[in-house]
């Protein structure tokens, strides 16, 4: 069956990876079943909702390539999918409920309700709206809110696609406010009206919303509307077993984009963080669409593990061709680099691909290939480019100057033979040469570095290092 599903974030800050997982599961289901994925913006928190946060949501969803079929920014124009643009609709639905006796106007003031709540608290009781205005027929010219008439007996339940059967006694419900005096709907009412008018047939969301489902079902029933299926997903906890927060790891999707994670790696890890398909860990996007189901979603909280996340990211990174990585890395390169061709960029990437975890790390590792001179680590210079390294660097320079063809295999064979002939070991020249060529003590293989640089630039950098070593007096700088 082709379901209509939705992702309905509130634009009150960054897009949390928990929210992205919710979006992903709904998106996968829509794509698998040939359904419709709706994006709507629940911006009725007027004090905290911002345009900047809306922009963050759009940017994150587009970076992840979680395309939506309906909603703001979709390919085809549709009705407004911002709740603040639908206030007349909520008022219309509330008035309809009042007319049919399923809701009522409540004229109780905040002060009156606060006083009743204080009495209940003092008596050690839970405060529940006492139904003061439930059966009023007068309509005084006073401010009012709209409340739903909740049933007082029986129970409300549903067959959750993840958690199984859930039933809640109606005695625990109350005549909840559904529309504020300023015409802004409460979350449960706005959510239900949107789901009804948008034809949502399956609601997949975090299990922190389980508490909202019974009152929402009551609203669906009051509207005589078809109740959608529900799938409540387990929360994501940090390594400490508590709700994932910034103290545990980056929780904003934007941060992972800035760190150079791949969108497909992020989706792969989040898909597995609460869902399984046997023992398989690595999934392409196409495989996720094919294999996802609600049945194998976990019922208990998932635990975020940054090491597993990085491992998934690394495997996706290594699955990219060098040309694909060149396209992705180029925008991340720092200013001042002379990258004369994509082929050169890809060649540099090839030498560090298996050493890196993220695109940003690749960009940093290949910086030395395209910056003249490379950025030097001064501690490395003092340790490896002193007077003691001069003779070996001169000898190495003479050896590599005659190497042809100038590729890593020929360089390694020639230099290894020279070392053996002269009773030297690689450690006698490797680090001084590495610092001379890259400015740092860690890099790709020495001969790979030389091949990417080419003979001319390799000799220029060795000459500069030899001059630096010759000038060394052995006296620490003041």
Short mmCIF file of C-alpha atoms in Angstrom, two decimals:
data_model
loop_
_atom_site.label_atom_id
_atom_site.label_comp_id
_atom_site.label_asym_id
_atom_site.label_seq_id
_atom_site.Cartn_x
_atom_site.Cartn_y
_atom_site.Cartn_z
CA UNK A 1 0.00 0.00 0.00
CA UNK A 2 1.27 3.46 -0.91
CA UNK A 3 1.18 5.49 2.29
CA UNK A 4 1.24 9.23 2.70
CA UNK A 5 3.78 10.02 5.42
CA UNK A 6 5.18 13.25 6.79
CA UNK A 7 8.09 14.86 8.55
CA UNK A 8 6.99 17.81 10.67
CA UNK A 9 9.91 19.59 12.38
CA UNK A 10 9.60 22.71 14.50
CA UNK A 11 11.94 25.51 13.34
CA UNK A 12 13.30 26.34 16.78
CA UNK A 13 17.01 25.53 16.31
CA UNK A 14 19.26 23.04 14.56
CA UNK A 15 17.96 19.83 12.96
CA UNK A 16 18.76 17.06 15.45
CA UNK A 17 20.00 13.74 14.10
CA UNK A 18 17.11 12.08 15.94
CA UNK A 19 14.75 14.13 13.82
CA UNK A 20 16.67 13.17 10.71
CA UNK A 21 16.28 9.50 11.57
CA UNK A 22 12.51 10.04 11.81
CA UNK A 23 12.54 11.79 8.45
CA UNK A 24 14.65 9.02 6.97
CA UNK A 25 12.36 6.17 8.07
CA UNK A 26 9.34 7.96 6.67
CA UNK A 27 11.17 8.81 3.44
CA UNK A 28 12.34 5.23 2.99
CA UNK A 29 8.81 3.92 3.47
CA UNK A 30 7.38 6.41 0.99
CA UNK A 31 10.01 5.56 -1.61
CA UNK A 32 9.63 1.80 -1.08
CA UNK A 33 5.83 1.80 -1.34
CA UNK A 34 5.50 4.43 -4.05
CA UNK A 35 3.89 6.72 -1.50
CA UNK A 36 4.17 10.43 -0.76
CA UNK A 37 6.62 12.12 1.59
CA UNK A 38 5.29 15.42 2.97
CA UNK A 39 7.36 18.09 4.68
CA UNK A 40 5.50 20.56 6.83
CA UNK A 41 6.81 23.16 9.23
CA UNK A 42 5.17 23.26 12.67
CA UNK A 43 5.96 26.86 13.52
CA UNK A 44 3.24 27.67 16.03
CA UNK A 45 5.81 28.20 18.79
CA UNK A 46 5.79 31.88 17.92
CA UNK A 47 8.47 32.88 20.43
CA UNK A 48 11.10 30.33 19.35
CA UNK A 49 10.39 29.70 15.66
CA UNK A 50 12.73 31.56 13.30
CA UNK A 51 13.32 31.92 9.57
CA UNK A 52 16.94 30.96 10.17
CA UNK A 53 15.86 27.61 11.61
CA UNK A 54 13.54 27.01 8.65
CA UNK A 55 16.52 27.59 6.36
CA UNK A 56 18.62 25.13 8.39
CA UNK A 57 15.93 22.45 7.98
CA UNK A 58 15.76 22.93 4.21
CA UNK A 59 19.56 22.95 3.84
CA UNK A 60 19.98 19.81 5.93
CA UNK A 61 17.26 17.90 4.08
CA UNK A 62 18.71 18.90 0.72
CA UNK A 63 22.26 18.00 1.78
CA UNK A 64 20.98 14.56 2.78
CA UNK A 65 19.01 14.39 -0.49
CA UNK A 66 15.83 13.49 1.37
CA UNK A 67 13.59 15.00 -1.26
CA UNK A 68 9.98 15.72 -0.38
CA UNK A 69 6.98 15.43 -2.65
CA UNK A 70 4.77 18.03 -1.00
CA UNK A 71 5.50 21.01 1.18
CA UNK A 72 7.48 24.25 0.94
CA UNK A 73 10.15 24.01 -1.71
CA UNK A 74 8.70 20.90 -3.36
CA UNK A 75 8.83 20.63 -7.14
CA UNK A 76 5.09 21.10 -7.53
CA UNK A 77 3.16 23.96 -5.88
CA UNK A 78 0.88 22.98 -3.01
CA UNK A 79 -1.17 24.61 -0.30
CA UNK A 80 0.78 26.26 2.53
CA UNK A 81 2.61 23.78 4.73
CA UNK A 82 3.55 26.26 7.45
CA UNK A 83 1.13 26.04 10.36
CA UNK A 84 1.13 29.81 10.88
CA UNK A 85 -0.32 30.11 7.36
CA UNK A 86 -3.20 27.78 8.26
CA UNK A 87 -4.71 29.49 11.31
CA UNK A 88 -8.07 30.10 9.62
CA UNK A 89 -8.28 26.37 8.91
CA UNK A 90 -7.75 25.43 12.56
CA UNK A 91 -10.40 27.94 13.63
CA UNK A 92 -12.84 26.48 11.09
CA UNK A 93 -12.29 22.94 12.39
CA UNK A 94 -12.61 24.05 16.01
CA UNK A 95 -15.90 25.83 15.28
CA UNK A 96 -17.17 22.70 13.55
CA UNK A 97 -16.42 20.64 16.66
CA UNK A 98 -18.22 23.17 18.83
CA UNK A 99 -21.27 23.14 16.55
CA UNK A 100 -21.45 19.34 16.72
CA UNK A 101 -21.05 19.29 20.50
CA UNK A 102 -17.60 17.66 20.40
CA UNK A 103 -15.81 20.70 21.81
CA UNK A 104 -16.73 23.79 23.85
CA UNK A 105 -15.66 27.30 24.65
CA UNK A 106 -13.99 27.64 28.04
CA UNK A 107 -14.12 31.06 29.67
CA UNK A 108 -12.16 30.14 32.80
CA UNK A 109 -9.36 32.59 33.46
CA UNK A 110 -5.79 31.58 34.08
CA UNK A 111 -6.08 32.89 37.63
CA UNK A 112 -9.12 30.73 38.33
CA UNK A 113 -7.45 27.61 36.99
CA UNK A 114 -4.20 28.35 38.83
CA UNK A 115 -6.13 28.65 42.10
CA UNK A 116 -7.84 25.30 41.51
CA UNK A 117 -4.50 23.71 40.59
CA UNK A 118 -2.95 25.04 43.81
CA UNK A 119 -5.77 23.51 45.89
CA UNK A 120 -5.33 20.15 44.18
CA UNK A 121 -1.57 20.25 44.73
CA UNK A 122 -2.01 21.12 48.39
CA UNK A 123 -4.33 18.14 48.77
CA UNK A 124 -1.78 15.88 47.09
CA UNK A 125 -3.98 15.36 44.06
CA UNK A 126 -3.33 15.58 40.34
CA UNK A 127 -5.14 18.60 38.87
CA UNK A 128 -7.58 17.86 36.13
CA UNK A 129 -9.80 20.42 34.44
CA UNK A 130 -13.09 20.11 36.38
CA UNK A 131 -15.39 20.63 33.37
CA UNK A 132 -16.56 24.07 34.53
CA UNK A 133 -17.59 25.25 31.06
CA UNK A 134 -18.27 21.85 29.52
CA UNK A 135 -22.03 22.28 29.31
CA UNK A 136 -22.35 26.06 29.24
CA UNK A 137 -24.82 27.38 26.70
CA UNK A 138 -24.26 31.08 27.30
CA UNK A 139 -21.55 32.90 25.37
CA UNK A 140 -20.36 35.87 27.41
CA UNK A 141 -18.27 38.50 25.68
CA UNK A 142 -15.13 37.27 27.35
CA UNK A 143 -11.88 35.75 26.15
CA UNK A 144 -12.05 31.98 25.73
CA UNK A 145 -10.14 28.93 24.62
CA UNK A 146 -11.61 25.90 22.88
CA UNK A 147 -11.50 22.55 24.70
CA UNK A 148 -12.20 19.08 23.38
CA UNK A 149 -14.90 17.07 25.15
CA UNK A 150 -12.96 13.98 26.16
CA UNK A 151 -14.71 10.70 27.02
CA UNK A 152 -14.73 9.83 30.72
CA UNK A 153 -14.90 6.04 30.42
CA UNK A 154 -13.47 3.27 28.30
CA UNK A 155 -10.02 3.39 26.77
CA UNK A 156 -8.21 4.63 23.71
CA UNK A 157 -5.71 2.42 21.94
CA UNK A 158 -3.95 1.50 18.74
CA UNK A 159 -1.77 -1.19 17.23
CA UNK A 160 1.61 0.47 17.00
CA UNK A 161 3.74 -0.75 14.09
CA UNK A 162 6.83 -0.70 16.32
CA UNK A 163 5.65 -1.09 19.90
CA UNK A 164 2.63 -3.34 19.45
CA UNK A 165 -0.73 -2.82 21.13
CA UNK A 166 -1.04 0.23 23.41
CA UNK A 167 -4.19 1.10 25.40
CA UNK A 168 -4.71 4.10 27.67
CA UNK A 169 -7.75 4.48 29.98
CA UNK A 170 -9.81 7.54 29.12
CA UNK A 171 -9.97 8.46 32.79
CA UNK A 172 -6.43 9.73 32.36
CA UNK A 173 -7.54 12.11 29.61
CA UNK A 174 -9.12 15.50 30.18
CA UNK A 175 -10.90 18.24 28.28
CA UNK A 176 -7.68 19.51 26.74
CA UNK A 177 -7.33 22.95 25.17
CA UNK A 178 -7.15 22.60 21.40
CA UNK A 179 -7.26 26.26 20.36
CA UNK A 180 -5.79 29.19 22.26
CA UNK A 181 -7.51 32.49 22.66
CA UNK A 182 -5.24 34.04 20.02
CA UNK A 183 -6.32 31.46 17.44
CA UNK A 184 -3.11 29.43 17.55
CA UNK A 185 -3.74 25.68 17.88
CA UNK A 186 -2.23 23.52 20.57
CA UNK A 187 0.21 20.94 19.21
CA UNK A 188 -2.17 17.98 19.23
CA UNK A 189 -4.98 19.80 17.47
CA UNK A 190 -2.85 21.46 14.80
CA UNK A 191 -1.09 18.16 14.17
CA UNK A 192 -4.35 16.24 13.70
CA UNK A 193 -5.99 18.85 11.48
CA UNK A 194 -2.86 18.87 9.32
CA UNK A 195 -2.78 15.08 9.12
CA UNK A 196 -6.47 14.98 8.19
CA UNK A 197 -6.31 17.68 5.52
CA UNK A 198 -3.03 16.35 4.10
CA UNK A 199 -4.36 12.81 3.95
CA UNK A 200 -1.59 11.32 6.09
CA UNK A 201 -2.10 7.58 6.42
CA UNK A 202 0.93 6.64 8.55
CA UNK A 203 2.54 8.69 11.32
CA UNK A 204 6.11 7.67 12.05
CA UNK A 205 7.74 9.63 14.89
CA UNK A 206 9.78 9.37 18.07
CA UNK A 207 8.34 7.49 21.03
CA UNK A 208 8.38 10.67 23.09
CA UNK A 209 5.12 11.28 21.21
CA UNK A 210 3.40 8.15 22.56
CA UNK A 211 1.83 10.35 25.24
CA UNK A 212 0.33 12.56 22.50
CA UNK A 213 -1.25 9.74 20.56
CA UNK A 214 -4.32 9.03 22.76
CA UNK A 215 -5.51 12.67 22.78
CA UNK A 216 -4.82 12.88 19.06
CA UNK A 217 -6.88 9.77 18.40
CA UNK A 218 -9.71 11.38 20.37
CA UNK A 219 -9.47 14.42 18.10
CA UNK A 220 -9.51 12.21 14.97
CA UNK A 221 -12.62 10.52 16.33
CA UNK A 222 -14.26 13.85 17.18
CA UNK A 223 -13.64 14.97 13.59
CA UNK A 224 -15.06 11.67 12.28
CA UNK A 225 -11.78 11.29 10.41
CA UNK A 226 -9.86 8.16 9.48
CA UNK A 227 -7.21 7.43 12.08
CA UNK A 228 -3.75 6.85 10.55
CA UNK A 229 -1.40 4.03 11.47
CA UNK A 230 1.24 4.93 14.08
CA UNK A 231 4.87 3.88 14.38
CA UNK A 232 6.73 5.19 17.42
CA UNK A 233 10.50 4.93 17.13
CA UNK A 234 12.86 4.44 20.07
CA UNK A 235 14.82 7.45 21.25
CA UNK A 236 18.55 7.84 20.68
CA UNK A 237 20.63 7.81 23.84
CA UNK A 238 24.24 8.83 24.33
CA UNK A 239 26.99 6.46 25.47
CA UNK A 240 26.00 7.22 29.07
CA UNK A 241 22.49 5.86 28.51
CA UNK A 242 20.90 9.30 28.78
CA UNK A 243 19.23 11.28 26.03
CA UNK A 244 21.76 12.15 23.34
CA UNK A 245 22.99 15.71 23.77
CA UNK A 246 25.87 17.94 22.78
CA UNK A 247 27.92 16.73 25.73
CA UNK A 248 28.06 13.27 24.11
CA UNK A 249 28.59 14.12 20.44
CA UNK A 250 27.63 16.49 17.66
CA UNK A 251 23.84 16.27 17.40
CA UNK A 252 23.18 18.70 14.57
CA UNK A 253 23.14 17.41 11.00
CA UNK A 254 24.88 20.60 9.92
CA UNK A 255 27.87 19.75 12.09
CA UNK A 256 28.38 16.44 10.32
CA UNK A 257 28.16 18.20 6.97
CA UNK A 258 30.79 20.71 8.12
CA UNK A 259 33.04 17.89 9.38
CA UNK A 260 33.00 16.31 5.94
CA UNK A 261 30.80 13.28 6.51
CA UNK A 262 29.06 11.83 3.46
CA UNK A 263 25.25 12.11 3.37
CA UNK A 264 24.84 8.43 2.54
CA UNK A 265 27.07 7.46 5.47
CA UNK A 266 24.98 9.59 7.83
CA UNK A 267 21.78 7.98 6.56
CA UNK A 268 23.31 4.49 6.74
CA UNK A 269 24.34 4.94 10.37
CA UNK A 270 21.04 6.51 11.42
CA UNK A 271 19.06 3.79 9.67
CA UNK A 272 20.91 1.15 11.68
CA UNK A 273 20.48 3.15 14.88
CA UNK A 274 17.13 1.61 15.73
CA UNK A 275 16.52 -0.77 12.82
CA UNK A 276 18.22 -3.93 11.61
CA UNK A 277 18.33 -6.24 8.63
CA UNK A 278 20.11 -9.33 9.89
CA UNK A 279 23.78 -8.64 10.57
CA UNK A 280 24.24 -6.27 7.64
CA UNK A 281 25.82 -2.98 8.67
CA UNK A 282 26.72 -1.27 5.39
CA UNK A 283 23.87 -0.17 3.13
CA UNK A 284 23.61 1.89 -0.01
CA UNK A 285 20.67 4.25 -0.27
CA UNK A 286 19.01 1.90 -2.75
CA UNK A 287 19.40 -1.04 -0.36
CA UNK A 288 17.83 0.93 2.48
CA UNK A 289 14.83 1.75 0.31
CA UNK A 290 14.48 -1.89 -0.68
CA UNK A 291 14.91 -3.48 2.75
CA UNK A 292 13.49 -1.03 5.30
CA UNK A 293 10.46 -2.12 7.31
CA UNK A 294 8.79 -1.06 10.54
CA UNK A 295 8.72 -4.59 11.89
CA UNK A 296 12.47 -4.67 12.53
CA UNK A 297 12.62 -1.30 14.24
CA UNK A 298 13.78 -1.62 17.83
CA UNK A 299 11.42 -1.10 20.75
CA UNK A 300 14.06 0.18 23.14
CA UNK A 301 16.33 3.19 23.00
CA UNK A 302 19.28 3.00 20.62
CA UNK A 303 22.76 3.99 21.81
CA UNK A 304 24.81 6.42 19.77
CA UNK A 305 28.34 5.19 19.09
CA UNK A 306 30.65 7.66 17.37
CA UNK A 307 33.24 4.95 16.58
CA UNK A 308 30.65 2.88 14.71
CA UNK A 309 29.51 6.05 12.97
CA UNK A 310 33.08 6.82 11.88
CA UNK A 311 33.55 3.24 10.69
CA UNK A 312 30.45 3.46 8.50
CA UNK A 313 31.66 6.83 7.22
CA UNK A 314 35.10 5.41 6.41
CA UNK A 315 33.64 2.52 4.43
CA UNK A 316 31.40 4.84 2.41
CA UNK A 317 34.36 7.15 1.80
CA UNK A 318 36.49 4.30 0.47
CA UNK A 319 33.65 3.26 -1.79
CA UNK A 320 33.91 6.55 -3.68
CA UNK A 321 36.06 6.85 -6.78
CA UNK A 322 38.95 9.30 -6.70
CA UNK A 323 37.17 11.48 -9.24
CA UNK A 324 34.00 11.54 -7.12
CA UNK A 325 36.04 12.51 -4.06
CA UNK A 326 37.82 15.22 -6.04
CA UNK A 327 34.46 16.84 -6.78
CA UNK A 328 33.43 16.63 -3.13
CA UNK A 329 36.75 17.78 -1.69
CA UNK A 330 37.43 20.74 -3.98
CA UNK A 331 34.99 23.10 -2.18
CA UNK A 332 36.67 22.23 1.14
CA UNK A 333 40.20 23.18 0.10
CA UNK A 334 41.70 26.18 1.87
CA UNK A 335 42.55 29.34 -0.09
CA UNK A 336 45.96 29.73 -1.65
CA UNK A 337 46.26 26.34 -3.33
CA UNK A 338 47.36 25.87 -6.93
CA UNK A 339 45.26 22.94 -8.11
CA UNK A 340 45.86 22.95 -11.84
CA UNK A 341 43.66 19.96 -12.73
CA UNK A 342 41.10 17.52 -11.40
CA UNK A 343 43.46 14.71 -12.35
CA UNK A 344 46.14 16.09 -10.02
CA UNK A 345 43.57 16.52 -7.28
CA UNK A 346 42.37 12.93 -7.72
CA UNK A 347 45.97 11.69 -7.69
CA UNK A 348 46.59 13.42 -4.39
CA UNK A 349 43.38 12.03 -2.93
CA UNK A 350 44.38 8.51 -3.96
CA UNK A 351 47.41 8.67 -1.66
CA UNK A 352 45.42 9.57 1.47
CA UNK A 353 42.02 7.99 0.88
CA UNK A 354 42.66 5.03 3.16
CA UNK A 355 44.10 7.25 5.90
CA UNK A 356 41.16 9.63 6.19
CA UNK A 357 37.74 9.39 7.82
CA UNK A 358 36.13 12.54 6.44
CA UNK A 359 36.30 14.84 3.44
CA UNK A 360 37.73 17.59 5.62
CA UNK A 361 40.57 15.29 6.66
CA UNK A 362 41.30 14.53 3.01
CA UNK A 363 41.36 18.25 2.21
CA UNK A 364 43.83 18.83 5.04
CA UNK A 365 46.06 15.88 4.09
CA UNK A 366 46.45 16.95 0.45
CA UNK A 367 47.00 20.63 1.25
CA UNK A 368 50.77 20.10 1.11
CA UNK A 369 50.62 18.95 -2.52
CA UNK A 370 49.21 22.21 -3.79
CA UNK A 371 50.67 24.88 -1.50
CA UNK A 372 54.04 26.47 -2.24
CA UNK A 373 55.81 26.28 0.07
CA UNK A 374 53.91 23.78 2.21
CA UNK A 375 52.86 24.86 5.69
CA UNK A 376 55.62 23.69 8.02
CA UNK A 377 55.22 22.31 11.51
CA UNK A 378 58.08 24.18 13.20
CA UNK A 379 58.58 21.48 15.82
CA UNK A 380 59.01 18.95 13.03
CA UNK A 381 61.45 21.26 11.25
CA UNK A 382 63.60 21.67 14.36
CA UNK A 383 63.62 17.92 15.00
CA UNK A 384 64.25 16.61 11.48
CA UNK A 385 65.76 19.40 9.34
CA UNK A 386 68.81 20.19 11.42
CA UNK A 387 72.48 19.94 10.48
CA UNK A 388 72.49 16.17 11.08
CA UNK A 389 70.09 15.55 8.22
CA UNK A 390 71.95 17.62 5.62
CA UNK A 391 74.23 14.93 4.17
CA UNK A 392 71.49 12.31 3.78
CA UNK A 393 69.12 14.82 2.19
CA UNK A 394 71.82 15.83 -0.32
CA UNK A 395 72.47 12.19 -1.18
CA UNK A 396 68.73 11.45 -1.50
CA UNK A 397 68.32 14.45 -3.75
CA UNK A 398 71.03 13.16 -6.06
CA UNK A 399 69.41 9.73 -6.22
CA UNK A 400 65.86 10.85 -7.01
CA UNK A 401 67.08 13.40 -9.56
CA UNK A 402 68.08 10.56 -11.85
CA UNK A 403 64.95 8.41 -11.39
CA UNK A 404 62.92 7.78 -14.55
CA UNK A 405 60.05 7.18 -14.85
CA UNK A 406 59.28 9.30 -11.79
CA UNK A 407 56.65 7.08 -10.23
CA UNK A 408 56.33 5.64 -6.73
CA UNK A 409 57.31 2.10 -7.68
CA UNK A 410 60.51 3.15 -9.48
CA UNK A 411 61.36 5.63 -6.74
CA UNK A 412 60.98 2.99 -4.04
CA UNK A 413 63.12 0.46 -5.91
CA UNK A 414 65.88 2.98 -6.63
CA UNK A 415 66.00 4.51 -3.16
CA UNK A 416 65.87 1.10 -1.45
CA UNK A 417 68.87 -0.05 -3.51
CA UNK A 418 70.79 3.10 -2.64
CA UNK A 419 70.06 2.65 1.06
CA UNK A 420 71.23 -0.95 1.00
CA UNK A 421 74.43 -0.08 -0.89
CA UNK A 422 75.31 2.60 1.65
CA UNK A 423 74.36 0.63 4.74
CA UNK A 424 71.47 2.94 5.57
CA UNK A 425 67.90 2.30 6.67
CA UNK A 426 64.73 4.06 5.57
CA UNK A 427 64.42 5.67 9.01
CA UNK A 428 67.66 7.58 8.32
CA UNK A 429 66.02 9.59 5.54
CA UNK A 430 62.27 9.05 5.68
CA UNK A 431 61.24 11.64 8.27
CA UNK A 432 63.63 14.42 7.14
CA UNK A 433 62.45 13.87 3.56
CA UNK A 434 58.79 13.73 4.63
CA UNK A 435 59.06 17.03 6.51
CA UNK A 436 60.98 18.55 3.59
CA UNK A 437 58.26 17.57 1.11
CA UNK A 438 55.06 18.00 3.16
CA UNK A 439 55.93 20.20 6.13
CA UNK A 440 54.68 17.56 8.57
CA UNK A 441 55.67 14.24 10.09
CA UNK A 442 52.60 12.32 8.96
CA UNK A 443 51.60 11.99 5.34
CA UNK A 444 50.99 9.49 2.61
CA UNK A 445 53.84 7.15 1.67
CA UNK A 446 57.04 9.06 0.89
CA UNK A 447 57.30 7.79 -2.68
CA UNK A 448 53.61 8.42 -3.35
CA UNK A 449 54.17 11.99 -2.19
CA UNK A 450 57.09 12.40 -4.59
CA UNK A 451 55.06 11.05 -7.51
CA UNK A 452 52.18 13.45 -6.89
CA UNK A 453 54.56 16.40 -6.52
CA UNK A 454 56.52 15.42 -9.63
CA UNK A 455 60.29 15.52 -10.06
CA UNK A 456 60.69 19.28 -10.41
CA UNK A 457 58.74 20.22 -7.28
CA UNK A 458 60.26 17.34 -5.30
CA UNK A 459 63.77 18.62 -6.07
CA UNK A 460 62.81 22.21 -5.29
CA UNK A 461 61.49 21.22 -1.86
CA UNK A 462 64.51 19.01 -1.11
CA UNK A 463 66.81 21.88 -2.08
CA UNK A 464 64.95 24.21 0.28
CA UNK A 465 65.27 21.69 3.10
CA UNK A 466 68.98 21.18 2.42
CA UNK A 467 69.51 24.92 2.60
CA UNK A 468 67.61 25.09 5.84
CA UNK A 469 69.66 22.23 7.29
CA UNK A 470 72.93 23.84 6.15
CA UNK A 471 71.97 27.04 7.90
CA UNK A 472 71.24 25.30 11.17
CA UNK A 473 73.67 26.32 13.91
CA UNK A 474 72.35 23.91 16.46
CA UNK A 475 71.50 26.85 18.71
CA UNK A 476 67.80 27.10 19.71
CA UNK A 477 66.06 30.24 18.49
CA UNK A 478 65.74 32.96 21.11
#
